CSV table of C-alpha atoms in Angstrom, one decimal:
chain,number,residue,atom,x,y,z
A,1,UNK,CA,-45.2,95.2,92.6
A,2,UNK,CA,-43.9,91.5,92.5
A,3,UNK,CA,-41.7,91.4,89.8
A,4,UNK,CA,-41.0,87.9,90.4
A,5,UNK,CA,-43.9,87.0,88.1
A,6,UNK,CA,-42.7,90.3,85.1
A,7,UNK,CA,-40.7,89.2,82.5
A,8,UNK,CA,-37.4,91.0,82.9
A,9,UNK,CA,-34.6,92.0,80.1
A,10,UNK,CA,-32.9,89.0,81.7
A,11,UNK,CA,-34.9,86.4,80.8
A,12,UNK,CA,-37.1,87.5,78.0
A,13,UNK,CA,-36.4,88.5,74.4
A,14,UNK,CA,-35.9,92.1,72.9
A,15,UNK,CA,-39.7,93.5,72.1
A,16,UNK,CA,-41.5,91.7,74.9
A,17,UNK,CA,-44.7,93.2,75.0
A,18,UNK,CA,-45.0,94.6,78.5
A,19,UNK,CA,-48.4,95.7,78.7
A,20,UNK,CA,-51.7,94.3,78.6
A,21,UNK,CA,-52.3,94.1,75.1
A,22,UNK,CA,-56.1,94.6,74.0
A,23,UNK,CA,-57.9,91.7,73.9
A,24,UNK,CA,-60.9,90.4,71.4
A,25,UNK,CA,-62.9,90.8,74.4
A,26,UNK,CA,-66.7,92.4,74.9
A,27,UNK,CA,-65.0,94.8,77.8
A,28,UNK,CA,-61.8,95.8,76.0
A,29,UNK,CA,-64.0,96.4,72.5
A,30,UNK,CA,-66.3,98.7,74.9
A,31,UNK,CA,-63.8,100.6,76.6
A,32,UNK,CA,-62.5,101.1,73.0
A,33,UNK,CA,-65.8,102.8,72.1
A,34,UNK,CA,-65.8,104.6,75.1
A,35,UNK,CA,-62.7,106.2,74.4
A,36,UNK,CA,-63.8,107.0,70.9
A,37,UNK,CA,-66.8,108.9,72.8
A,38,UNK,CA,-64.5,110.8,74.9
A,39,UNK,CA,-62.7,112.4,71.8
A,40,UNK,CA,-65.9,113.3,69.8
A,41,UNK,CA,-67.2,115.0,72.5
A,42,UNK,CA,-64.6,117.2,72.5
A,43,UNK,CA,-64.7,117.6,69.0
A,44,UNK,CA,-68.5,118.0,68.5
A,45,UNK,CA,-70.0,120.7,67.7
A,46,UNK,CA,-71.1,122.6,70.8
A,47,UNK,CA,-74.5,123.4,69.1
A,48,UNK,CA,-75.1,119.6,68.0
A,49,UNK,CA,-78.9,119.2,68.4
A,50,UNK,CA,-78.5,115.8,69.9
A,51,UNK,CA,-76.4,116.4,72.7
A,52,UNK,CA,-79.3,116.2,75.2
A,53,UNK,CA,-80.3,112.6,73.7
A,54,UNK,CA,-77.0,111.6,73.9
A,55,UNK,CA,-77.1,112.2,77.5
A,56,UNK,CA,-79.8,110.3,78.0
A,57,UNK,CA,-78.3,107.2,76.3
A,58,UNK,CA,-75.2,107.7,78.1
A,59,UNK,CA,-76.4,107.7,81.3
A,60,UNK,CA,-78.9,104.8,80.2
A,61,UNK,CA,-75.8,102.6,79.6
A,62,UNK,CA,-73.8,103.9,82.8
A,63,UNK,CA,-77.2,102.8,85.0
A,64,UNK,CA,-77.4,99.0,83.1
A,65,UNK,CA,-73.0,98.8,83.7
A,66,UNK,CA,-73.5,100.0,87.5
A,67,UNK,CA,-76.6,97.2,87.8
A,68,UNK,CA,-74.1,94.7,86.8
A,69,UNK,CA,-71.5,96.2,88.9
A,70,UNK,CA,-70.2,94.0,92.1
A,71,UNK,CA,-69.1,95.8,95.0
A,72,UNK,CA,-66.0,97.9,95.1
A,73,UNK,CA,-64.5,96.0,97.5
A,74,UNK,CA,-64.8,92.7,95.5
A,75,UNK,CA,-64.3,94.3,92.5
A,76,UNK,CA,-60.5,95.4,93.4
A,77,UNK,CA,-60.0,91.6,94.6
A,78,UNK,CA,-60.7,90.5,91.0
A,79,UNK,CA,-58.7,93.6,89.4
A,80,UNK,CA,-55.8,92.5,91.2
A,81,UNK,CA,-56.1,88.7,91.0
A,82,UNK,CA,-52.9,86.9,90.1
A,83,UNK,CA,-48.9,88.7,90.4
A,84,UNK,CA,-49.3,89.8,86.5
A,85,UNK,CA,-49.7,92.9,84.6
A,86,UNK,CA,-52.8,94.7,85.4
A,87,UNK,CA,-55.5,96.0,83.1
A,88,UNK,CA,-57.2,98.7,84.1
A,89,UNK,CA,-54.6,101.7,84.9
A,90,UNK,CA,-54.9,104.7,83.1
A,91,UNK,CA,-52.0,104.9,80.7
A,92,UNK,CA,-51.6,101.5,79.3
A,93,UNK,CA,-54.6,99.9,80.1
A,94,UNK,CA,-57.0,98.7,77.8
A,95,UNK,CA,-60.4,98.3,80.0
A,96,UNK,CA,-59.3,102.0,81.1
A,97,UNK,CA,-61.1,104.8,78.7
A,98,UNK,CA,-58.7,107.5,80.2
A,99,UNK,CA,-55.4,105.3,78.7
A,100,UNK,CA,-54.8,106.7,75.2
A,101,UNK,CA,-53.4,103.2,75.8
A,102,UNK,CA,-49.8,102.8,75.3
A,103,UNK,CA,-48.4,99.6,74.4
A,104,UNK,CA,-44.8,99.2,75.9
A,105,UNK,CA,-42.2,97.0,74.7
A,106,UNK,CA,-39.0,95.9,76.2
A,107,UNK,CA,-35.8,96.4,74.7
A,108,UNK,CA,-32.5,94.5,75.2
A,109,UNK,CA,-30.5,97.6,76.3
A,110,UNK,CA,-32.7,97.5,79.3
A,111,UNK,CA,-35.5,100.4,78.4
A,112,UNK,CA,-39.0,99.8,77.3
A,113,UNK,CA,-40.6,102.4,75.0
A,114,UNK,CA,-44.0,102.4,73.3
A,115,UNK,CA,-45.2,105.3,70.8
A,116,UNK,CA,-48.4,106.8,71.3
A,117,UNK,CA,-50.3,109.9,69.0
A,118,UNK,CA,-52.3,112.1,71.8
A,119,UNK,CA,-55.6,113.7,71.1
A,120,UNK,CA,-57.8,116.5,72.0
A,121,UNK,CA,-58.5,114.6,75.8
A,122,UNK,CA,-54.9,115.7,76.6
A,123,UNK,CA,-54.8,118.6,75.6
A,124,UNK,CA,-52.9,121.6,77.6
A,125,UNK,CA,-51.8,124.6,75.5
A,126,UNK,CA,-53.0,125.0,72.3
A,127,UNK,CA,-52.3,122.0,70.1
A,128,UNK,CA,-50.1,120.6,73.0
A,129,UNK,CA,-50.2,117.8,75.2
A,130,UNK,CA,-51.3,118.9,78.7
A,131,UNK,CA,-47.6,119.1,80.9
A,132,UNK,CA,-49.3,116.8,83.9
A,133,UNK,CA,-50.7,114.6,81.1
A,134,UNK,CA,-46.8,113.7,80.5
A,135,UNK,CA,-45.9,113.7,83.5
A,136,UNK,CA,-48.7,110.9,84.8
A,137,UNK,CA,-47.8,108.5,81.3
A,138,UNK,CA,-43.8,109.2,82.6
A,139,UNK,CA,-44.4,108.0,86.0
A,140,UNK,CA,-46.1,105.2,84.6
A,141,UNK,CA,-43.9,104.2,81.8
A,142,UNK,CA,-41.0,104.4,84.7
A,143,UNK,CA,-42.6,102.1,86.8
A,144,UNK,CA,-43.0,99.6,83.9
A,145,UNK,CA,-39.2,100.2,83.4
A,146,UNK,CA,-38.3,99.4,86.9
A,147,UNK,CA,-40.6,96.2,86.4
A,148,UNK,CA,-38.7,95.0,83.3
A,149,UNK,CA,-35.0,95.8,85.3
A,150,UNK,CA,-35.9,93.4,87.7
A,151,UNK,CA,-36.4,95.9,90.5
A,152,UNK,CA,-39.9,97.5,91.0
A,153,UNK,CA,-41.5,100.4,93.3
A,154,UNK,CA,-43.5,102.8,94.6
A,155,UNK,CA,-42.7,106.4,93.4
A,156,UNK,CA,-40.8,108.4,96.0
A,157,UNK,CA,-40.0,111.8,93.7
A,158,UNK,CA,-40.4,112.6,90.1
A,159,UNK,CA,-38.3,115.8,88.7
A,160,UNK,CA,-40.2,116.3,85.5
A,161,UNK,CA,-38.5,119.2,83.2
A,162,UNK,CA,-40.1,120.3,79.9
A,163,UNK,CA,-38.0,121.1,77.4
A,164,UNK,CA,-40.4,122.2,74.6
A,165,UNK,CA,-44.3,121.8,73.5
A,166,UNK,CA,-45.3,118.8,73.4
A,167,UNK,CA,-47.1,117.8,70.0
A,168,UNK,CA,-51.0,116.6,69.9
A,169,UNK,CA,-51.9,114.7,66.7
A,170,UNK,CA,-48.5,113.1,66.2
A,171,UNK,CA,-46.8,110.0,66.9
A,172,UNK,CA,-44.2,110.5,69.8
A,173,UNK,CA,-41.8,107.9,71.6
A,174,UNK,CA,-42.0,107.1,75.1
A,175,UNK,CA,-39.0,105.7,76.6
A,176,UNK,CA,-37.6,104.6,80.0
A,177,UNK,CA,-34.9,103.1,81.8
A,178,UNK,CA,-33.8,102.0,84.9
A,179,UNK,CA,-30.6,103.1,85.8
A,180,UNK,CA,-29.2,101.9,88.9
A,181,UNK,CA,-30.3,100.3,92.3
A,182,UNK,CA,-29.1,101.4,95.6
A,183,UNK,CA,-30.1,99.2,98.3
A,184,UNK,CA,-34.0,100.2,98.6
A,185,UNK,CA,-33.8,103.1,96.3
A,186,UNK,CA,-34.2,102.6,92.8
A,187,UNK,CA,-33.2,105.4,89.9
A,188,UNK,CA,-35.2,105.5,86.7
A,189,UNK,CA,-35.1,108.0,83.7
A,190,UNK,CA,-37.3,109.0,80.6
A,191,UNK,CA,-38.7,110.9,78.0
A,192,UNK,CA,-41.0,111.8,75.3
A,193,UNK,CA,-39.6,112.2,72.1
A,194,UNK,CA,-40.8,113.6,69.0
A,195,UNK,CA,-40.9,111.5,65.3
A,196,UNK,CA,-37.6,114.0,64.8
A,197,UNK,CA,-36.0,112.9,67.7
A,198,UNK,CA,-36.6,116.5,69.3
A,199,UNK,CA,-36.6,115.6,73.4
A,200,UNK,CA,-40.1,117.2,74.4
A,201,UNK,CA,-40.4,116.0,78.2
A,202,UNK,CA,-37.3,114.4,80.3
A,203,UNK,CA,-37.6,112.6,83.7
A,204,UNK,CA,-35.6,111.4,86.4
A,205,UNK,CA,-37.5,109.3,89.1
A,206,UNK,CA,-36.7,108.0,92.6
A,207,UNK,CA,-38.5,104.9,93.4
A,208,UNK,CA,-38.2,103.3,96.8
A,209,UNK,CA,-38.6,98.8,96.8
A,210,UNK,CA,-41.8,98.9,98.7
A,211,UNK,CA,-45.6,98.1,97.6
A,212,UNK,CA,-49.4,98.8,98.6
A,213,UNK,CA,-50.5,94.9,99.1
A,214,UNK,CA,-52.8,93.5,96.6
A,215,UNK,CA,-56.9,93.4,98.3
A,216,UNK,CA,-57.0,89.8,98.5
B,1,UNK,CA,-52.0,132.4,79.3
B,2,UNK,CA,-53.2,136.3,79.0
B,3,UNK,CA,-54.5,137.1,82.7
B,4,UNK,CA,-55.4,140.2,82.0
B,5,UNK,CA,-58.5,138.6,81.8
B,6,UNK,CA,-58.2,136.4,84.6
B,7,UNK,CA,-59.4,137.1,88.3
B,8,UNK,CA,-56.7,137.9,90.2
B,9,UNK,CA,-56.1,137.6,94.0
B,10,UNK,CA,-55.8,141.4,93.5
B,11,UNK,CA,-58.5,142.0,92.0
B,12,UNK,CA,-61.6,139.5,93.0
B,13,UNK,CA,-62.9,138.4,96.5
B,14,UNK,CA,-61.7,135.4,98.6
B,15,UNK,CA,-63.6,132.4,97.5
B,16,UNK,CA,-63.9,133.5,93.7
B,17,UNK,CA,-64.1,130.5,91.2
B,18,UNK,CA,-61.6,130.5,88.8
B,19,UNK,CA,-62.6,126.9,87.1
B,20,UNK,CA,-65.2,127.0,84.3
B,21,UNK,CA,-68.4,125.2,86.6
B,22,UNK,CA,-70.5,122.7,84.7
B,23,UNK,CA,-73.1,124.7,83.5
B,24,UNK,CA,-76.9,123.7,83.0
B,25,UNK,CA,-75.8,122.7,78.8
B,26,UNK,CA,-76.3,120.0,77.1
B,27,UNK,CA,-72.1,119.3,76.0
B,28,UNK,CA,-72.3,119.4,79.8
B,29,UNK,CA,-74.6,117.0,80.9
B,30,UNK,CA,-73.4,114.4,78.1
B,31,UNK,CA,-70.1,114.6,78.9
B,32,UNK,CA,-70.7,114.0,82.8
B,33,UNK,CA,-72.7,111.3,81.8
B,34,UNK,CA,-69.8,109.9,79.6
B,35,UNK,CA,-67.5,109.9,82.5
B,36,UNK,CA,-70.1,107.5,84.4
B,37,UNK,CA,-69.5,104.9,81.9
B,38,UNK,CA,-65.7,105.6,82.2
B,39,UNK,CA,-65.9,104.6,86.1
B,40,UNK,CA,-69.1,102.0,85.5
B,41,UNK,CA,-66.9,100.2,83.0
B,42,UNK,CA,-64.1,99.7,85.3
B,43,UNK,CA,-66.9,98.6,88.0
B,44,UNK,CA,-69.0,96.3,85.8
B,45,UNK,CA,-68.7,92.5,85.8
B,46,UNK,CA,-66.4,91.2,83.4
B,47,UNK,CA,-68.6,88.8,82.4
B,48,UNK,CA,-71.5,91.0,81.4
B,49,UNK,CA,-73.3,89.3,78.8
B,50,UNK,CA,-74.4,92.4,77.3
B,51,UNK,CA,-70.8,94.4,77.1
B,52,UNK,CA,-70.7,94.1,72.9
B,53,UNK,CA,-73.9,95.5,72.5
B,54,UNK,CA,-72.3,98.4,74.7
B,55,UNK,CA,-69.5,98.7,72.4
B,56,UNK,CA,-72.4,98.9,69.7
B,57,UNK,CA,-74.4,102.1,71.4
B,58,UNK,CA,-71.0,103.4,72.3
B,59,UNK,CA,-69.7,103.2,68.8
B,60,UNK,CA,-72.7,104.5,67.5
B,61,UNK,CA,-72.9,107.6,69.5
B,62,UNK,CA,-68.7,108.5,68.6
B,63,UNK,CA,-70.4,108.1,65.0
B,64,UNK,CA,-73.0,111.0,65.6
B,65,UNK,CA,-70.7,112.9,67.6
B,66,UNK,CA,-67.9,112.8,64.6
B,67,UNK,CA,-70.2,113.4,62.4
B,68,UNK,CA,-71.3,116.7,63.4
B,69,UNK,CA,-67.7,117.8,64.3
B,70,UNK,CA,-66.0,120.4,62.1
B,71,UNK,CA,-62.3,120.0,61.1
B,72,UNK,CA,-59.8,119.6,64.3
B,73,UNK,CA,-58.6,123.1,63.1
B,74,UNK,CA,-61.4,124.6,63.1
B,75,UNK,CA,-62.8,123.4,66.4
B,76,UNK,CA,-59.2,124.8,68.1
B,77,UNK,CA,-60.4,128.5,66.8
B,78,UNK,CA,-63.3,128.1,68.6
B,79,UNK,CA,-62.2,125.7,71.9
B,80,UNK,CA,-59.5,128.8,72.3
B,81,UNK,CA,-61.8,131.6,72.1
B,82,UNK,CA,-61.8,134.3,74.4
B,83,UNK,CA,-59.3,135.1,76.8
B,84,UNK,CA,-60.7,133.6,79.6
B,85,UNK,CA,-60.9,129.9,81.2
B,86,UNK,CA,-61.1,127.2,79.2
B,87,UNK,CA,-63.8,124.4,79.4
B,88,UNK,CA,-62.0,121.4,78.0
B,89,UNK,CA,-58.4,120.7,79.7
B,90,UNK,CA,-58.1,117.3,81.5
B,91,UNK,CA,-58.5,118.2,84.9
B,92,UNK,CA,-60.5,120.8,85.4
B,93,UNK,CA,-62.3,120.8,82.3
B,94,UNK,CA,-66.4,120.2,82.2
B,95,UNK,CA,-66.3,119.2,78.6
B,96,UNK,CA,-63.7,116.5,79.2
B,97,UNK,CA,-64.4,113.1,80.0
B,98,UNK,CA,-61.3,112.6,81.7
B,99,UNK,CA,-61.2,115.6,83.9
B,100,UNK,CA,-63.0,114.7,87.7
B,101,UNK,CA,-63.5,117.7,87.4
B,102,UNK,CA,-61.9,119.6,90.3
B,103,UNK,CA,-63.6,122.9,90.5
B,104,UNK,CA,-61.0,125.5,92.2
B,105,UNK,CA,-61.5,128.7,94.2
B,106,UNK,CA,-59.2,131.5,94.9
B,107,UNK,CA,-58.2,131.9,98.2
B,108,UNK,CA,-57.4,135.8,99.9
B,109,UNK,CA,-54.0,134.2,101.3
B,110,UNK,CA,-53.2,134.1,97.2
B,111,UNK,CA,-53.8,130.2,97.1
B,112,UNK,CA,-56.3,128.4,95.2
B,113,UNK,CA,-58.0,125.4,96.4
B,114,UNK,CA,-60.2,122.4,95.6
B,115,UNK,CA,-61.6,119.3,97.0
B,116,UNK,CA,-62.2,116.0,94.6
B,117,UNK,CA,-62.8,112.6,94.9
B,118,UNK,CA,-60.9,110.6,93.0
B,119,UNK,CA,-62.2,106.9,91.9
B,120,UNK,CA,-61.3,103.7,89.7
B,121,UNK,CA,-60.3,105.5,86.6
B,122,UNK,CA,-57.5,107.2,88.4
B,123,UNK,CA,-56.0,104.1,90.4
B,124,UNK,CA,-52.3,103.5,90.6
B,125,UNK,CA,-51.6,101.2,93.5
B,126,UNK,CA,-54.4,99.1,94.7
B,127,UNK,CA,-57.1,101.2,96.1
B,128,UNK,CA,-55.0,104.2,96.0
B,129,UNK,CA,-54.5,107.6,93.4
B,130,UNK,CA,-52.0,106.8,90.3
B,131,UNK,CA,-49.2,109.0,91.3
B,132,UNK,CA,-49.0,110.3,87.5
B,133,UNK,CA,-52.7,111.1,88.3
B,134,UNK,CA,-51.6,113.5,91.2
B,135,UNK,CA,-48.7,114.7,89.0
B,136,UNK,CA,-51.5,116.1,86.3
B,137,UNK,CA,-53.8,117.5,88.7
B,138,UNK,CA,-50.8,119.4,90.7
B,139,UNK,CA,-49.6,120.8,87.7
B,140,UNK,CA,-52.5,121.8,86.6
B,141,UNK,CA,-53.6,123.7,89.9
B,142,UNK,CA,-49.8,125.3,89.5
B,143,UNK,CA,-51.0,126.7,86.4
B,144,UNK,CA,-54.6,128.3,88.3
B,145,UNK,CA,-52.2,129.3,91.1
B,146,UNK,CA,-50.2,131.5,88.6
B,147,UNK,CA,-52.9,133.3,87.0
B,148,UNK,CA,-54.5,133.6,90.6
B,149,UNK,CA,-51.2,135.1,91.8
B,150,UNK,CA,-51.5,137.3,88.4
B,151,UNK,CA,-48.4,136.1,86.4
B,152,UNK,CA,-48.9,132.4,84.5
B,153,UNK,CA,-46.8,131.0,82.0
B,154,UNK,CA,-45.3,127.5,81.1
B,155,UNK,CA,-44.4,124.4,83.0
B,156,UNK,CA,-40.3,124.4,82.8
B,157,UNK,CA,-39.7,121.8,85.6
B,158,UNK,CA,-42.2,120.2,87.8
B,159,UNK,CA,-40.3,118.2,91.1
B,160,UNK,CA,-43.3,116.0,92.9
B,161,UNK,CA,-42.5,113.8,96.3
B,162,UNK,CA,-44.7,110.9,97.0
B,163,UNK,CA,-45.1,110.9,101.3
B,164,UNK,CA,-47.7,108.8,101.5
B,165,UNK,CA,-50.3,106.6,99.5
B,166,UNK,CA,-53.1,109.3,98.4
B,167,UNK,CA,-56.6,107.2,99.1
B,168,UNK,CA,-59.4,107.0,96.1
B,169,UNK,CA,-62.8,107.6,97.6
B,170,UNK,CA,-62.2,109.8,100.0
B,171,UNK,CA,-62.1,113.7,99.9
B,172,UNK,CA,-58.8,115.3,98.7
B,173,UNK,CA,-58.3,118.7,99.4
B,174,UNK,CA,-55.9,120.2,96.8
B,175,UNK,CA,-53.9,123.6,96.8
B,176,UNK,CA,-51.6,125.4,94.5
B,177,UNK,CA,-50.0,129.1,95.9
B,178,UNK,CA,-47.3,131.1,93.9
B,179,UNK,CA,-44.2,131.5,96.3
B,180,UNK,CA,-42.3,134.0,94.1
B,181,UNK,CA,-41.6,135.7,90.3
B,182,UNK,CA,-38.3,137.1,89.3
B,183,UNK,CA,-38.2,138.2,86.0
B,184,UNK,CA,-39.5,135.4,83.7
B,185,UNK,CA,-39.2,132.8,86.5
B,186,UNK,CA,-42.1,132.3,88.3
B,187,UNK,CA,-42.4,129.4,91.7
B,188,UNK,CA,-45.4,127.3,92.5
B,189,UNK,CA,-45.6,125.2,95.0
B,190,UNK,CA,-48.9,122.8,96.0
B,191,UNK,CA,-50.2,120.0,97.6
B,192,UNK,CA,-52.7,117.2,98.1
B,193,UNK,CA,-53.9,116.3,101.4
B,194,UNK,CA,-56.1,113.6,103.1
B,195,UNK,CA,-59.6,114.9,105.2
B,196,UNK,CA,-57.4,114.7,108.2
B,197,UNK,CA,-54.5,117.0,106.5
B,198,UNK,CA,-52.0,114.0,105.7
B,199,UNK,CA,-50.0,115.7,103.2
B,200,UNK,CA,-49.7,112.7,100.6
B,201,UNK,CA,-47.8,114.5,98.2
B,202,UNK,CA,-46.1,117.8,97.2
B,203,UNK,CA,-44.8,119.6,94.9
B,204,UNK,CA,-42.3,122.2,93.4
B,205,UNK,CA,-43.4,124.0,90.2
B,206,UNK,CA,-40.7,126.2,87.8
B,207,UNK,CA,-42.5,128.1,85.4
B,208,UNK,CA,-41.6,130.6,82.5
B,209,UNK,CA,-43.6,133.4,81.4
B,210,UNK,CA,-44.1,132.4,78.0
B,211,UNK,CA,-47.5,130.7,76.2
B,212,UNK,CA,-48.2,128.9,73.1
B,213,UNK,CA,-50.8,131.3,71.4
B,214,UNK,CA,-54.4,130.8,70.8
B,215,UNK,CA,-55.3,129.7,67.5
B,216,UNK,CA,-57.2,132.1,66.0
């Protein structure tokens, strides 16, 4: 990532919004409805009568998006145009339906941290947010960290330890933090917090200063 | 996670499929059709002039779907019923949007393994798999691995290395094989490689025989 372009905690303000924030835009208001489709599916009842219809006009919509769909290739020059934040990934990003999304802020002490209530999509054990399901919106969340310290990377190794269940249906804190850079190795910690404070999920991340280029 | 009820590498043939397959139902075919309009959404133009009346027919259908769901209570009862695989989780799950879904077999070596395809909903780097994305899957073949291997419990501390960029739209083969169980402690280890076995990343998996129980 070229984090000449990020703000940074040294030259923006306390509570800079770091991710794309949703937009009053046709694409964000769909994905919004699409992720609103996600979680009643899962909550329908299996037996609903209309489920077969539903298909239908799912798959109806899916054809007319795809019609209007460049190729991939030129599609992922226009996802990545410009050195800014992207849109699309799929923990903050609002044109993504898999992002719950998070909205991350940063902070003056150098983290960022967003709160986020998780539903039946991320489920792992019962009533609980799925352990990989933290552990991809850690990774993530430490990568927007790294951004807003002034040093960004690729992820090298993520030591994800669980420390108890993870609620569904409540708001928890996400928080990260870049701790120190060593040459090209970068440091970065986390965790997901409960409204109590209660550390559910902790991180510690290795990132190394390197990037995939932007398809140009 | 009970496996008395699961197949075991004990006690089922090589090649056994221990994911719930997408069945010939109509929660089935709606949701697969709801995770083509994830990836269409991310594909579409931007500038589709007809992306609010999307959101419209989107909305619309989460309003049919919520209404015939019961309570979120409820609807955990009967998700968690049984003892055996679950339908819903957010990798493997055929009643979840989000999940690909990877479909895994059990392998007569005690592994268990899968091949996806990953695409736009699950980018990180440009053109390439969201390392938090191959953080969820890996944990969650861990957790098939265990049951496989006939002793599952929780994640406790998941340690992933990045070796190389993991493509989208290509094959990914992806394996999970219990290495050892002392007392409550039980190590995982897996793995996703590239068509021509380029191990892109690995992982260490501590788990502890414990589970949050079903709701009843």
């Amino acid at each position: 990532m070229n984090v000449g372009e990020h703000p940074t905690a040294q030259t923006h303000a306390h509570g800079t919004v770091l991710t794309s924030a949703p937009q009053d835009a046709p694409v964000d208001r769909a994905t919004a409805a699409a992720r609103r489709v996600i979680d009643a599916m899962l909550r329908t009842d299996r037996g609903n009568a209309n489920l077969d219809r539903v298909a239908e006009e799912l798959n109806s919509i899916a054809d007319h998006l795809e019609e209007h769909a460049p190729e991939v290739a030129e599609r992922l020059i226009d996802m990545w145009g410009g050195e800014g934040v992207t849109r699309h990934d799929p923990v903050t990003g609002p044109e993504n339906a898999i992002a719950p999304p998070l909205v991350l802020a940063g902070l003056d002490d150098g983290s960022v941290q967003g709160v986020v209530t998780l539903t039946l999509p991320y489920q792992g054990p019962p009533g609980c947010v799925h352990g990989g399901v933290s552990a991809l919106i850690l990774d993530h969340v430490l990568g927007v960290a790294n951004a807003w310290g002034g040093k960004a990377g690729m992820t090298a190794q993520l030591n994800v330890r669980y420390h108890r269940p993870t609620p569904l249906f409540e708001p928890l804190t996400i928080t990260g933090k870049q701790m120190s850079v060593e040459g090209r190795k970068i440091h970065t910690v986390g965790d997901i917090k409960t409204e109590t404070g209660d550390v559910c999920v902790s991180v510690e991340g290795l990132f190394i200063d390197a990037a995939v280029p932007r398809p140009r």
